[in-house]
CSV table of C-alpha atoms in Angstrom, one decimal:
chain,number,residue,atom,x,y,z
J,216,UNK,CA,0.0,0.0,0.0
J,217,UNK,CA,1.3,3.2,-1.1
J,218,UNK,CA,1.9,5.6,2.0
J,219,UNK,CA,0.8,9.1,1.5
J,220,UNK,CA,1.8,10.5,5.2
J,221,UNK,CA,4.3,14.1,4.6
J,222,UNK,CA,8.3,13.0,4.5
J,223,UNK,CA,8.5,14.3,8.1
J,224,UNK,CA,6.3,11.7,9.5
J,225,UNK,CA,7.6,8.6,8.0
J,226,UNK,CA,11.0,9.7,9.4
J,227,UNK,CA,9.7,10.6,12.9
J,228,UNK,CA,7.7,7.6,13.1
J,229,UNK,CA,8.9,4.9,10.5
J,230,UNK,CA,8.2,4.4,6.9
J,231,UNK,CA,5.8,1.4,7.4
J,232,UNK,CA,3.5,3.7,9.1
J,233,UNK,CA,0.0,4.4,6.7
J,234,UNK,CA,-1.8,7.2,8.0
J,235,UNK,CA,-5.3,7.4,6.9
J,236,UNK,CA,-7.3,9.1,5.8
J,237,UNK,CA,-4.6,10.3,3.4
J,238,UNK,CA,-2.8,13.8,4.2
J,239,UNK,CA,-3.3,16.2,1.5
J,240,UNK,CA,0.3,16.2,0.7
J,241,UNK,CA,0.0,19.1,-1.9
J,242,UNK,CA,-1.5,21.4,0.3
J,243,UNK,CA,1.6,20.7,2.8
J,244,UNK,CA,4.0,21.1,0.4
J,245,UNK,CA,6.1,24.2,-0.3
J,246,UNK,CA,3.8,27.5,0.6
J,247,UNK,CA,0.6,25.8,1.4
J,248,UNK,CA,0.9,24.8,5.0
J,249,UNK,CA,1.7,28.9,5.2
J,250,UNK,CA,-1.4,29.7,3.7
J,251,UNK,CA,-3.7,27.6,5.9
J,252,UNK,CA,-2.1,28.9,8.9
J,253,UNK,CA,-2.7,32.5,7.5
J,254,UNK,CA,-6.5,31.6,7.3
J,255,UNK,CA,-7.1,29.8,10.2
J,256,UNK,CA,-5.2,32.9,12.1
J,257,UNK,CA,-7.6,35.5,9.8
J,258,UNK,CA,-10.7,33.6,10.4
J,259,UNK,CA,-10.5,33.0,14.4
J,260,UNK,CA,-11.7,35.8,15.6
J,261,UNK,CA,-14.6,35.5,13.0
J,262,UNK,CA,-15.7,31.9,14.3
J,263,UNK,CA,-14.9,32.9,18.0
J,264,UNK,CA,-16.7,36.2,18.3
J,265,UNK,CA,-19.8,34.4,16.9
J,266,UNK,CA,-19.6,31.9,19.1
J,267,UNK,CA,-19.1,34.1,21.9
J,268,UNK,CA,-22.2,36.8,20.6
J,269,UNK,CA,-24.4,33.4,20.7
J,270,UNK,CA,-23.4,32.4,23.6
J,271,UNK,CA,-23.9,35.4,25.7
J,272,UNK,CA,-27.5,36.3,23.9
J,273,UNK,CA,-28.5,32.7,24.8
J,274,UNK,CA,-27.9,33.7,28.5
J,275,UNK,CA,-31.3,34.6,28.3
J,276,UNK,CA,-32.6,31.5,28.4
J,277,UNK,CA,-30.8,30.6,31.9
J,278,UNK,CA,-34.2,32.1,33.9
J,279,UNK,CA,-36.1,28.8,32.5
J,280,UNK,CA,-34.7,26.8,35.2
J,281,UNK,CA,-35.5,29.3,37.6
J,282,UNK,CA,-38.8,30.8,36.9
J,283,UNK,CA,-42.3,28.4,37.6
J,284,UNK,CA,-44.5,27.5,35.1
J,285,UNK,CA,-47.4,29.5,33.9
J,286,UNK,CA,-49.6,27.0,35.5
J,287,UNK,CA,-48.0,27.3,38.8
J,288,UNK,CA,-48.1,31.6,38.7
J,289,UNK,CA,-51.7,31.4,37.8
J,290,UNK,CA,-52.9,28.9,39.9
J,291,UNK,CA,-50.5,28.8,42.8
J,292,UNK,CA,-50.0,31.6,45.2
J,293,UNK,CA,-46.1,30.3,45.7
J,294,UNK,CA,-45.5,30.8,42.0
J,295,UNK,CA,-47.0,34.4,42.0
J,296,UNK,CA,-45.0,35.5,44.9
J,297,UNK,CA,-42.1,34.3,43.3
J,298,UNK,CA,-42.7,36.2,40.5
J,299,UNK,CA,-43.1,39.3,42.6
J,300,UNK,CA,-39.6,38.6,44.2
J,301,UNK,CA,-38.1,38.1,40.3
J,302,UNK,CA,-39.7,41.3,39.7
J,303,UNK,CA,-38.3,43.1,42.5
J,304,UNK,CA,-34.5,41.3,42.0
J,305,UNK,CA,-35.1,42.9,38.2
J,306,UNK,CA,-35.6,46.7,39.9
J,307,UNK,CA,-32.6,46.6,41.6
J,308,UNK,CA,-30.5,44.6,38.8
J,309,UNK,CA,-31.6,47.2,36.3
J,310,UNK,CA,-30.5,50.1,38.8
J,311,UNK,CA,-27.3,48.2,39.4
J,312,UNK,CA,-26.8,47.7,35.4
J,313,UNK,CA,-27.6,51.5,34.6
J,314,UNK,CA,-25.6,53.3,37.9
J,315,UNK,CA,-22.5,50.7,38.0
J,316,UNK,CA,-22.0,49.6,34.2
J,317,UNK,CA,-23.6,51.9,31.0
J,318,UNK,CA,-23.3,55.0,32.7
J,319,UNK,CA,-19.7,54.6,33.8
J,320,UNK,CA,-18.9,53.1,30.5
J,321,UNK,CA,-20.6,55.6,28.5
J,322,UNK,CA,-18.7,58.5,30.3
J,323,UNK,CA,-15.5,56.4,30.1
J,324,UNK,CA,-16.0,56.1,26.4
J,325,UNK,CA,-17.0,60.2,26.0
J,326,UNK,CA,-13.8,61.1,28.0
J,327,UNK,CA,-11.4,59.3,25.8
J,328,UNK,CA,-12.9,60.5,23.0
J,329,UNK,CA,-11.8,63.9,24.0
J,330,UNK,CA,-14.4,65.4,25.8
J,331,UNK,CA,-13.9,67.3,28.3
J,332,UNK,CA,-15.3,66.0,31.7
J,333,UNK,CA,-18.2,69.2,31.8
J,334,UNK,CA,-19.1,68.0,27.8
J,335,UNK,CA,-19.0,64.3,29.2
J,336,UNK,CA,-21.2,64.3,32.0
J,337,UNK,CA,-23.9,66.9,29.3
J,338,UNK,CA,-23.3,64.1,26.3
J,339,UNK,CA,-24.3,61.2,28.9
J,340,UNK,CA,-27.2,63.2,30.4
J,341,UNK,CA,-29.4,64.1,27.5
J,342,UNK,CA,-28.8,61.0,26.1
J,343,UNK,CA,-30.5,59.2,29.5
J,344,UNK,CA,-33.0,61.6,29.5
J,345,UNK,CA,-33.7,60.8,25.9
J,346,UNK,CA,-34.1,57.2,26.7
J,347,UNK,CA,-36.8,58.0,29.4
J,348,UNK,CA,-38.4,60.2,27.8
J,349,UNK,CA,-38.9,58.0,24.1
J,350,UNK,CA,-39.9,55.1,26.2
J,351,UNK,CA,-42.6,56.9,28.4
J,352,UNK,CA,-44.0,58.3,25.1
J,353,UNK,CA,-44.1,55.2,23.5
J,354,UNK,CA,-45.8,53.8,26.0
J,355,UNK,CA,-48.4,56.2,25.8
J,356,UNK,CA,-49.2,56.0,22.4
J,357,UNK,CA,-49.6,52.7,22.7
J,358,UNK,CA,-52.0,52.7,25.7
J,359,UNK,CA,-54.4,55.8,23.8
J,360,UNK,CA,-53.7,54.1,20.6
J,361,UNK,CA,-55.8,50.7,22.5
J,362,UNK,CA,-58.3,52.3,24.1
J,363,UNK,CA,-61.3,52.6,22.3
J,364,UNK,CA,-64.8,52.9,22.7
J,365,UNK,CA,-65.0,49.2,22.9
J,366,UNK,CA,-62.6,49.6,26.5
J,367,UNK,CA,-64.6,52.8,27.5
J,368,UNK,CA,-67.7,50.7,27.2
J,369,UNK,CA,-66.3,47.9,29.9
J,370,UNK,CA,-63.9,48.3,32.7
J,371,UNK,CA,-61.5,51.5,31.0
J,372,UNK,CA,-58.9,50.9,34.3
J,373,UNK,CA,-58.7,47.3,33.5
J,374,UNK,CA,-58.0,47.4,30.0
J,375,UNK,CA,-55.8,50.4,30.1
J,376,UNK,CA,-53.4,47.9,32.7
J,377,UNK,CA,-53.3,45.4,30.2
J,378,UNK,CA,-52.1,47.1,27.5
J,379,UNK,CA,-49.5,48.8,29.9
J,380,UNK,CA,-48.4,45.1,30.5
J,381,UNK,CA,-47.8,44.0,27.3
J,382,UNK,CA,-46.0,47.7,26.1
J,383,UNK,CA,-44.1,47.3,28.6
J,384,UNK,CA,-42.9,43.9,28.0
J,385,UNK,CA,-41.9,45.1,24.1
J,386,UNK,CA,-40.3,48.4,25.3
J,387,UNK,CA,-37.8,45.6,27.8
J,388,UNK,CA,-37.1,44.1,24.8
J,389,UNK,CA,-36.1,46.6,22.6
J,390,UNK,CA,-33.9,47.8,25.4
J,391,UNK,CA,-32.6,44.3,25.9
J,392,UNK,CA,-32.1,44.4,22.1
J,393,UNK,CA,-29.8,47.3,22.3
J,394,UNK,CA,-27.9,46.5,25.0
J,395,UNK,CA,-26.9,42.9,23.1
J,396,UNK,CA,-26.4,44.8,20.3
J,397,UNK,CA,-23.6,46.5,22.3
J,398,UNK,CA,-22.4,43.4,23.9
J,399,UNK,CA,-21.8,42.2,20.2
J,400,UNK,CA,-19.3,44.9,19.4
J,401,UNK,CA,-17.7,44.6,22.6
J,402,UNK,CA,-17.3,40.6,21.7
J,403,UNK,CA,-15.9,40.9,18.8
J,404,UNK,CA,-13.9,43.4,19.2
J,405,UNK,CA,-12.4,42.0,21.9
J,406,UNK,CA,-11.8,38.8,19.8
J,407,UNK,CA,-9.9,41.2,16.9
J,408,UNK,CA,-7.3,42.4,19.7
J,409,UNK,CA,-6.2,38.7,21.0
J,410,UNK,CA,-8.0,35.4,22.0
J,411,UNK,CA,-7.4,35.9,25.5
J,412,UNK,CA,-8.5,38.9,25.6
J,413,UNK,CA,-11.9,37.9,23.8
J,414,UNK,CA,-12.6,35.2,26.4
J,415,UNK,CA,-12.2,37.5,29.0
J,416,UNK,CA,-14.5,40.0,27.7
J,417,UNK,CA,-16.9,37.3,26.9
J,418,UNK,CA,-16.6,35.6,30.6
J,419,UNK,CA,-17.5,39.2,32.2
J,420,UNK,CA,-20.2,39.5,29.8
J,421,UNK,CA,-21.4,35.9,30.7
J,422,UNK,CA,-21.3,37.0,34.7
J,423,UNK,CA,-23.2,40.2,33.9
J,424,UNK,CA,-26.0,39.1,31.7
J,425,UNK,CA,-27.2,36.2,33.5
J,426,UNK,CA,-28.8,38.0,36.5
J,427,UNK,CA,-29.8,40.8,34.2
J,428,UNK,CA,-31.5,38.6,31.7
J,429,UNK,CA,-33.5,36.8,35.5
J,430,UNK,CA,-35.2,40.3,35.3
J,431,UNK,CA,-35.8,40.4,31.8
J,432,UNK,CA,-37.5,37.5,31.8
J,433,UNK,CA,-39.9,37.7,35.1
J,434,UNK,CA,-40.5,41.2,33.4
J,435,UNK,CA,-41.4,39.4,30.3
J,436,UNK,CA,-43.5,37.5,32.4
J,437,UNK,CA,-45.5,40.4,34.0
J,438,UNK,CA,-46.1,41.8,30.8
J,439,UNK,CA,-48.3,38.8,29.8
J,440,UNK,CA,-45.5,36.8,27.7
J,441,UNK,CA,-45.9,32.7,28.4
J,442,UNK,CA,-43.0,31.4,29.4
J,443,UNK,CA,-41.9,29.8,25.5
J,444,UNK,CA,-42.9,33.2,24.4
J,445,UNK,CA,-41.2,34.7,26.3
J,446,UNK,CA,-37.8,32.2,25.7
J,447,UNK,CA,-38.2,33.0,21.8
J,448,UNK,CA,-38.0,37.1,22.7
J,449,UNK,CA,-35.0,36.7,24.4
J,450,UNK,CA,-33.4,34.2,21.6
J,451,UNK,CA,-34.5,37.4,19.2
J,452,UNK,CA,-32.7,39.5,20.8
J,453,UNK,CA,-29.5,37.2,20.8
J,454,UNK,CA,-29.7,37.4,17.1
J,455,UNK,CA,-29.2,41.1,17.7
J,456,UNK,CA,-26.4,40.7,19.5
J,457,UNK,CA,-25.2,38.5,16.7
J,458,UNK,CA,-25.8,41.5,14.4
J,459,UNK,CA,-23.9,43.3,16.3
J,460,UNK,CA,-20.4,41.0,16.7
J,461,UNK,CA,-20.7,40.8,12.7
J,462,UNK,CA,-20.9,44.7,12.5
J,463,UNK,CA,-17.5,44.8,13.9
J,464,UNK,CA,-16.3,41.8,12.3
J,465,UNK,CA,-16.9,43.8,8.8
J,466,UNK,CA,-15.9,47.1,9.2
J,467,UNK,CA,-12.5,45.4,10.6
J,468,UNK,CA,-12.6,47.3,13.9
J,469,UNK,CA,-14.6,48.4,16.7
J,470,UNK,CA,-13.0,51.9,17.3
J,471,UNK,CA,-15.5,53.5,14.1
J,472,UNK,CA,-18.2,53.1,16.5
J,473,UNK,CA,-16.5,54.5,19.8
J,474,UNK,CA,-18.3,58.0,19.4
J,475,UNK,CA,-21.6,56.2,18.4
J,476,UNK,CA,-21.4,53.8,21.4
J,477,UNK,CA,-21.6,56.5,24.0
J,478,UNK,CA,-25.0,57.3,23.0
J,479,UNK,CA,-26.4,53.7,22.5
J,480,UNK,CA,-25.1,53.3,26.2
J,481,UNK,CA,-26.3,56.4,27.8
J,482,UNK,CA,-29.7,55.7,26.0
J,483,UNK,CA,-30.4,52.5,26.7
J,484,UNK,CA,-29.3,53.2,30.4
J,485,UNK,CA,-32.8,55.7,30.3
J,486,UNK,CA,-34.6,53.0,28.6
J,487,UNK,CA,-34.1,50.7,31.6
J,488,UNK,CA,-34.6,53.7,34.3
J,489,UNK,CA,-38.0,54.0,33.0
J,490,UNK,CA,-39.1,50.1,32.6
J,491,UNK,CA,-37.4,49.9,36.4
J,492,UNK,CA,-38.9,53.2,38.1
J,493,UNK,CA,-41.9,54.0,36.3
J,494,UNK,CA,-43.3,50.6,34.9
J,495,UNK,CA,-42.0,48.2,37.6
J,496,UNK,CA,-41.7,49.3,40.7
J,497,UNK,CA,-44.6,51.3,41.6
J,498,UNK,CA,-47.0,48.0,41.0
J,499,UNK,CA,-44.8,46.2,43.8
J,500,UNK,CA,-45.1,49.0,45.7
J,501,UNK,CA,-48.6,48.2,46.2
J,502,UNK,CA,-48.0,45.0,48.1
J,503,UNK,CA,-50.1,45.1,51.3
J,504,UNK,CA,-48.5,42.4,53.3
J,505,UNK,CA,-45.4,43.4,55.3
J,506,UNK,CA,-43.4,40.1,54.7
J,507,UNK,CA,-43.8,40.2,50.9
J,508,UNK,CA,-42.8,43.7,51.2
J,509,UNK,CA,-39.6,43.3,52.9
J,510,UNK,CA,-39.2,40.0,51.4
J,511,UNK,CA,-39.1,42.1,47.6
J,512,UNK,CA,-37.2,44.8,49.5
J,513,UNK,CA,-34.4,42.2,50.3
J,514,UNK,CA,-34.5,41.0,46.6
J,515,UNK,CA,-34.4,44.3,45.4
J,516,UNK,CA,-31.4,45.1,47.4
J,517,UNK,CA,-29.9,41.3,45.9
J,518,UNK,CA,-30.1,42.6,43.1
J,519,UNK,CA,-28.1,45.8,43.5
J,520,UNK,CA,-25.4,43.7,45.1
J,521,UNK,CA,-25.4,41.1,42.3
J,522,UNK,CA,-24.6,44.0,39.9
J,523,UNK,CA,-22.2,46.0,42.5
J,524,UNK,CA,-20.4,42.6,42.7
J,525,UNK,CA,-20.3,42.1,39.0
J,526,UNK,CA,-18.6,45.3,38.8
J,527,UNK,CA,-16.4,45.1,41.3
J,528,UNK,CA,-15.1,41.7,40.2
J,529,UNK,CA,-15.2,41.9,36.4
């Protein structure tokens, strides 16, 4: 049998060695083996920062193993209290994720690119008032645009909280969208600087998103999603973040969008003040029992120290 294993391996290892399947002894010849390094090199941080966007959107599916089922929150009041304690971990995660990691980023990111610390602090602040401001009139479109004479005719206050439910459910996810969009230039840019350096990016993503994306989902939840429906929103927006990693990965660099990035951040930090301030919170303020309210004080506070942690640590 004729033995078509490179000249270096028959004499490392003997010439009655056969390797099979056959090397492709061509391609390892002269400048070949050169040119396959070159594209393996070129095309790592391509399949690793796809990986990585995936993997870090998909974090939003973590929450199935934690939240109950939507028989057991309707039917069971253990389930709804947990919700209410999800609910109340998502207030204080969103605080910790706007006060500890897009605003400090965001003004980071406006101070190296040469503002001053005055133009900085401006830049950040309209752009978070922005944020609150789009989202609170969105929502209110939506609630005037859904109440007809058909809900005037019933129960106007009942109707009106429904449709605040499921506004506010699509509002969380196009913040949720933005932000993975974000995480997806941060991925792969990471990934275009070193590996290393792209798994350690993607690990402190990983740490942050998966108690943020908890409180995504119970939101999800409040807002009338079912919990498969409200799995599928949260793989959506991992496809953002996809889009985002491939942005990057095309223009060749993350630095074009530096200047662009401060707003996105500042933005979507108002987006989730509102959903956490003026959506969330004042319904769980209306608990009446004084265990469930400390109970969701104590998760509220969890979740400020899960972010403050994050931070710290990452």
């Amino acid at each position: 049998m004729q033995n078509s294993s490179p000249e270096w391996l028959e004499s490392a290892m003997g010439s009655s060695v056969v390797v099979w399947p056959p090397w492709p002894t061509e391609w390892l010849q002269g400048n070949h083996m050169d040119t396959l390094t070159v594209l393996a090199t070129e095309y790592q941080p391509w399949i690793c920062s796809i990986i990585a966007a995936l993997a870090v959107g998909l974090a939003g599916i973590v929450p199935l193993l934690l939240i109950p089922t939507d028989h057991e929150m309707k039917t069971n009041s253990g389930g709804r209290n947990l919700l209410q304690l999800l609910l109340s971990f998502a207030v204080g995660g969103l605080l910790g994720d706007v006060f500890l990691h897009l605003l400090p980023e965001a003004w980071s990111m406006a101070l190296e690119g040469g503002a001053d610390t005055h133009e900085a602090f401006i830049q950040v602040g309209l752009c978070v008032l922005a944020g609150i401001f789009v989202f609170i009139i969105v929502e209110m479109m939506a609630t005037h645009s859904d109440s007809g004479p058909q809900n005037n005719n019933n129960n106007n206050k009942g109707g009106s909280g429904t449709t605040k439910k499921e506004v506010t459910g699509y509002l969380n996810l196009i913040a949720n969208g933005i932000d993975n969009f974000t995480h997806g230039l941060a991925v792969a840019g990471s990934f275009m600087v070193s590996y290393k350096t792209g798994l350690l990016t993607t690990g402190a993503i990983l740490i942050h998103e998966v108690p943020h994306e908890i409180g995504d989902f119970a939101i999800l939840l409040k807002s009338g999603f079912s919990r498969w429906e409200a799995t599928k929103a949260q793989i959506y927006t991992a496809g953002i973040g996809l889009m985002g990693a491939l942005f990057t990965l095309f223009i060749g660099t993350s630095e074009v969008l530096g200047g662009v990035q401060v707003y996105i951040l500042a933005f979507t930090a108002g987006g989730f003040l509102n959903i956490a301030l003026v959506t969330v919170l004042p319904e769980l303020l209306q608990e009446d029992r004084p265990a469930q309210s400390c109970a969701q004080l104590l998760c509220l506070l969890f979740g400020c120290l899960t972010m403050a942690s994050v931070a710290v640590l990452c």
